[in-house]
PDB file of C-alpha atoms in Angstrom:
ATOM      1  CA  UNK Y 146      37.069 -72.475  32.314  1.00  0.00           C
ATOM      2  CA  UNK Y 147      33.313 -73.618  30.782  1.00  0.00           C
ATOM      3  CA  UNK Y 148      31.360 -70.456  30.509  1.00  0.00           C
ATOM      4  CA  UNK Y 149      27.599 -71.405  31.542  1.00  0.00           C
ATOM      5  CA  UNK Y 150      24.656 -69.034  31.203  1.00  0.00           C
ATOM      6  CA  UNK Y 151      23.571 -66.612  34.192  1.00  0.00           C
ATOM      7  CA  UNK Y 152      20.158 -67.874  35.548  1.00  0.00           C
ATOM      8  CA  UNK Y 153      17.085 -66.052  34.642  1.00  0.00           C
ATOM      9  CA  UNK Y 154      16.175 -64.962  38.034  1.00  0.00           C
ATOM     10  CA  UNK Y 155      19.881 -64.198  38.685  1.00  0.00           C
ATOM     11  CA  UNK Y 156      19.894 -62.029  35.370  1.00  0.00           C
ATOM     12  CA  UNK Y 157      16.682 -60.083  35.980  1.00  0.00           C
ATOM     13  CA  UNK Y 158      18.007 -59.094  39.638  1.00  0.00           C
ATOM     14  CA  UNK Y 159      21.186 -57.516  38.109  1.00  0.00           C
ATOM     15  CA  UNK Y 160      19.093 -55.740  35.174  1.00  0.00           C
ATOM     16  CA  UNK Y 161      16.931 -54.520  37.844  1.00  0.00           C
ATOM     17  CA  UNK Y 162      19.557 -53.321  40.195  1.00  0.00           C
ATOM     18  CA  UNK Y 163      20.992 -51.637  36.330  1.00  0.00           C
ATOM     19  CA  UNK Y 164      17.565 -50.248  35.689  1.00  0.00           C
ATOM     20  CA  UNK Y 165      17.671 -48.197  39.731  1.00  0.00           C
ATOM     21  CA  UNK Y 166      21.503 -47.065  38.435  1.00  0.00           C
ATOM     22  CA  UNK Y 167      20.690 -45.609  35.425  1.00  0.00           C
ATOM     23  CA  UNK Y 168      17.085 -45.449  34.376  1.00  0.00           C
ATOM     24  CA  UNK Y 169      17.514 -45.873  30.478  1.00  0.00           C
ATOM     25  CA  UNK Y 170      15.407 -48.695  29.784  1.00  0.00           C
ATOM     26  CA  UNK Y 171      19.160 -50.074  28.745  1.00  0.00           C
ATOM     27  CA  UNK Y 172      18.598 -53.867  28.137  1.00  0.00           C
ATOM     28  CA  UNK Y 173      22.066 -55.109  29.617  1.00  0.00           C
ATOM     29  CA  UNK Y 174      21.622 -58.630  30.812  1.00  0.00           C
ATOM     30  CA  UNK Y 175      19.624 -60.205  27.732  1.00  0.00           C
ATOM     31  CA  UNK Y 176      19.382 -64.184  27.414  1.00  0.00           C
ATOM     32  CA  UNK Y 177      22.041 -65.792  26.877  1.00  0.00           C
ATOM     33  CA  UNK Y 178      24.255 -63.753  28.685  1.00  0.00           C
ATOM     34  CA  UNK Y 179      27.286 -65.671  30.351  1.00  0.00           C
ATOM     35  CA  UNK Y 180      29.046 -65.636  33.421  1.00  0.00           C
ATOM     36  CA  UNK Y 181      32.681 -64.332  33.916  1.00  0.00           C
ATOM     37  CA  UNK Y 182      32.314 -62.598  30.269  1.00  0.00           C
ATOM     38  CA  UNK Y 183      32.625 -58.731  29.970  1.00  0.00           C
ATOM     39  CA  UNK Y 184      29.697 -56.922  28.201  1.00  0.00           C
ATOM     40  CA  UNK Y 185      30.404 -53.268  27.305  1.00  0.00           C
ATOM     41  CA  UNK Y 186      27.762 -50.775  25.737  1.00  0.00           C
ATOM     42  CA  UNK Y 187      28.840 -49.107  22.724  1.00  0.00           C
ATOM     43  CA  UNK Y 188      28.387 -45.749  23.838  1.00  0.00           C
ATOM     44  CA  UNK Y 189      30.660 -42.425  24.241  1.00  0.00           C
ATOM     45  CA  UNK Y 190      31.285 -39.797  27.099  1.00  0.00           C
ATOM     46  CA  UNK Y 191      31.611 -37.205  24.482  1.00  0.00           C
ATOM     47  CA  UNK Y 192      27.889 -37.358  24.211  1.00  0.00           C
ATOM     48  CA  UNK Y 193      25.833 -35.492  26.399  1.00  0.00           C
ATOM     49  CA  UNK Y 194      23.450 -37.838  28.512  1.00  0.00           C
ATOM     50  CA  UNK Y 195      25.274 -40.914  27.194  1.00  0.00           C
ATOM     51  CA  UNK Y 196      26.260 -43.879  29.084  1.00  0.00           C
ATOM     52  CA  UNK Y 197      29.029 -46.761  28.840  1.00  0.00           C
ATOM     53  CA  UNK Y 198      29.119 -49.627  30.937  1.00  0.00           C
ATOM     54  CA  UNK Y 199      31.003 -52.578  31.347  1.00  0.00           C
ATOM     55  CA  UNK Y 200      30.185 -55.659  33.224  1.00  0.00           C
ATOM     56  CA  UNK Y 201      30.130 -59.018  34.083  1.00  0.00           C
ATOM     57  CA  UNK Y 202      28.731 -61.383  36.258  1.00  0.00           C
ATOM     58  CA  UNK Y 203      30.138 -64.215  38.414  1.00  0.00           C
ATOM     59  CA  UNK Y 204      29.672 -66.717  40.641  1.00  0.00           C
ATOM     60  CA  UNK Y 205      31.552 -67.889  43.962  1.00  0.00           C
ATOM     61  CA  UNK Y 206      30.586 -69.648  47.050  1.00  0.00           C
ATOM     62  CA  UNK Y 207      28.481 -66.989  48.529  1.00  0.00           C
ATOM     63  CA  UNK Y 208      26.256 -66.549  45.716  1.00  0.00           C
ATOM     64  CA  UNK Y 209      26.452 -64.055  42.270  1.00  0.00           C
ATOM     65  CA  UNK Y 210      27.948 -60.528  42.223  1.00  0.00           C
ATOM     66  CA  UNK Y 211      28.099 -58.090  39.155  1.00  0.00           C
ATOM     67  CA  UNK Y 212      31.373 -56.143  38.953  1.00  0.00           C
ATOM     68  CA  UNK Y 213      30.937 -52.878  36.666  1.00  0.00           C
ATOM     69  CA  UNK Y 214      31.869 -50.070  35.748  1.00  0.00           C
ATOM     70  CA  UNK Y 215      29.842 -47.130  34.324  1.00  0.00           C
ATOM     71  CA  UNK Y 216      30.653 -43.612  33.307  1.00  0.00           C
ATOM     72  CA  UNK Y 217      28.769 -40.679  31.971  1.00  0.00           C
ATOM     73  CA  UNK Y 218      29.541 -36.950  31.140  1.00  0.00           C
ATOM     74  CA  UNK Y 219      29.176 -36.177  34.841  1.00  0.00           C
ATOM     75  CA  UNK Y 220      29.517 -39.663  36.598  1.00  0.00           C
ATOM     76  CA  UNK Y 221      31.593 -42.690  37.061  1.00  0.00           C
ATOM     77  CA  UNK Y 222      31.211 -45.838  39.445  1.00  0.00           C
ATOM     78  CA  UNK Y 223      33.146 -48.990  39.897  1.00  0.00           C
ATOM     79  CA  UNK Y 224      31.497 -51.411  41.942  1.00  0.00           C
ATOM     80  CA  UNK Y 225      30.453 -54.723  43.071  1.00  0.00           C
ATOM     81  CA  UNK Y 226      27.088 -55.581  43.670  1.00  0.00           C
ATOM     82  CA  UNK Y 227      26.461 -59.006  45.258  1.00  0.00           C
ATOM     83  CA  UNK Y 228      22.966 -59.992  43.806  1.00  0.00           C
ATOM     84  CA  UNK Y 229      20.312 -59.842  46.027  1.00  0.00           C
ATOM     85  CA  UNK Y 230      21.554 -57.908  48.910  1.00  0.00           C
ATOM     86  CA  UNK Y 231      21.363 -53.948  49.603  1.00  0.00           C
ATOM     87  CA  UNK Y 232      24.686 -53.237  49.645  1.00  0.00           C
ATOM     88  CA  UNK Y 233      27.856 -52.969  47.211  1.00  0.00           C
ATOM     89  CA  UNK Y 234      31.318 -52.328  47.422  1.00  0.00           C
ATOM     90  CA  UNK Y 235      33.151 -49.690  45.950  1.00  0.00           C
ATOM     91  CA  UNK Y 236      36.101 -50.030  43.558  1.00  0.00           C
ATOM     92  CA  UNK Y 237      39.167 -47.940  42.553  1.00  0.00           C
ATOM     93  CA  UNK Y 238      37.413 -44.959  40.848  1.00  0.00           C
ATOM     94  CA  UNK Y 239      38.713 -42.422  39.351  1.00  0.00           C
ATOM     95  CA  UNK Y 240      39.349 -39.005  41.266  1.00  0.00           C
ATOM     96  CA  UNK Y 241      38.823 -35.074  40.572  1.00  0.00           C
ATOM     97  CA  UNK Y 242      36.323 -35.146  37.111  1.00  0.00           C
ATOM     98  CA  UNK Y 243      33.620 -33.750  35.813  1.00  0.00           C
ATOM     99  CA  UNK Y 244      34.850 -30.008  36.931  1.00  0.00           C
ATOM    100  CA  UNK Y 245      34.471 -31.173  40.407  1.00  0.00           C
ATOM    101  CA  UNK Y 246      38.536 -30.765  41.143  1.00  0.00           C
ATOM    102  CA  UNK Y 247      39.049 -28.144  44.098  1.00  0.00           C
ATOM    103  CA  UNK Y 248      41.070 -25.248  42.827  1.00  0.00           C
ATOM    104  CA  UNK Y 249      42.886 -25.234  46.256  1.00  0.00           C
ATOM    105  CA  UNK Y 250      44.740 -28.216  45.576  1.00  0.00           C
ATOM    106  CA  UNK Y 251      48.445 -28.896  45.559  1.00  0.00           C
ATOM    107  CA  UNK Y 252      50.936 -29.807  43.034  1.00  0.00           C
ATOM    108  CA  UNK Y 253      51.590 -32.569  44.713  1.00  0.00           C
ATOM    109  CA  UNK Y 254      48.045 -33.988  45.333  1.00  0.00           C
ATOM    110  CA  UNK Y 255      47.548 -32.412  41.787  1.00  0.00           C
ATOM    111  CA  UNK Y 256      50.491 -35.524  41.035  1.00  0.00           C
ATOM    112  CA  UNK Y 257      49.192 -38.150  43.323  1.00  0.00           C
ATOM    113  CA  UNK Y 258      45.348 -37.806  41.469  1.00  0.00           C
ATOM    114  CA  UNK Y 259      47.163 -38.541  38.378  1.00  0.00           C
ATOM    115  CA  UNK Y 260      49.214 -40.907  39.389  1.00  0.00           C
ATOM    116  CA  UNK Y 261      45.886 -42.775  41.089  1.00  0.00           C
ATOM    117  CA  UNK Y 262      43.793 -42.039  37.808  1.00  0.00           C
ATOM    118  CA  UNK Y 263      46.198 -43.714  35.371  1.00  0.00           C
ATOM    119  CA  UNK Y 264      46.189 -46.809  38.154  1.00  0.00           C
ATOM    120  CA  UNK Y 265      42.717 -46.844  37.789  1.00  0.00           C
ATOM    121  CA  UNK Y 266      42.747 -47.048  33.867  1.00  0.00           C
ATOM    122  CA  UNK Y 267      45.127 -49.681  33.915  1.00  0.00           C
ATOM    123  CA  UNK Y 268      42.712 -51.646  36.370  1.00  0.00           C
ATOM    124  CA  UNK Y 269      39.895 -51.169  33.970  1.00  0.00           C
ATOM    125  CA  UNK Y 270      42.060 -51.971  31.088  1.00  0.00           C
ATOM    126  CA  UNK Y 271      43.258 -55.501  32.771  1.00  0.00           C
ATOM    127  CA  UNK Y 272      39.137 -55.918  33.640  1.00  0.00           C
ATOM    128  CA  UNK Y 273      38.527 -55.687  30.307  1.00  0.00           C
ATOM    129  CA  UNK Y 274      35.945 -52.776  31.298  1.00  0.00           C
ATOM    130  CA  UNK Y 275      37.770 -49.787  28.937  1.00  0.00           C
ATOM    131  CA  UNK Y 276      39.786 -49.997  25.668  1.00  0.00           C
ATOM    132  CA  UNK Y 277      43.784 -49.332  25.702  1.00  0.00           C
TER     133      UNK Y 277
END
């Protein structure tokens, strides 16, 4: 498949719609950027207040979309933003992080968030979004 450029007015939406998500002054869709390629910020969890985030951007008959995914020490999102509308779609995400895990819970759901988690790596893995 030819890899063309994103258009300019197509890039700025999606670094605008980045700049609302996480306002970092992060300069993620630069010139030059092309479609269907993933872009990851070097960047490590470890660190308090840092952010990584993977992306790329495509094109199909109803217009652009973004697909990312970005995580924090306290957040993570997976998502699909079609450029220039409100809305977005979410994506498998992982489940019970950050602390945020109810005590309550049972073995088995303990399992099943596991089970769903490593899923959800291997997604991002295949996207190209997080390293093996």
């Amino acid at each position: 498949m030819e890899q063309k450029p994103v258009p300019p007015q197509v890039a700025a939406q999606v670094q605008e719609h980045f700049d609302n998500l996480i306002p970092r002054n992060l300069f993620l869709v630069k010139k030059g950027t092309m479609l269907n390629r993933v872009y990851r910020t070097p960047g490590s969890i470890s660190v308090k207040n840092n952010v990584m985030i993977s992306f790329f951007i495509a094109e199909e008959e109803e217009g652009y979309y973004t697909e990312y995914f970005v995580q924090t020490d306290n957040f993570s999102a997976h998502r699909r933003w079609f450029v220039g509308q409100d809305d977005f779609e979410q994506l498998e995400n992982y489940e019970g992080q950050y602390d945020l895990m109810d005590d309550d819970i049972s073995y088995e759901e303990h399992k099943r968030m596991l089970k769903h988690n490593k899923e959800v790596r291997d997604i991002l893995i295949k996207k190209g979004f997080v390293k093996k």
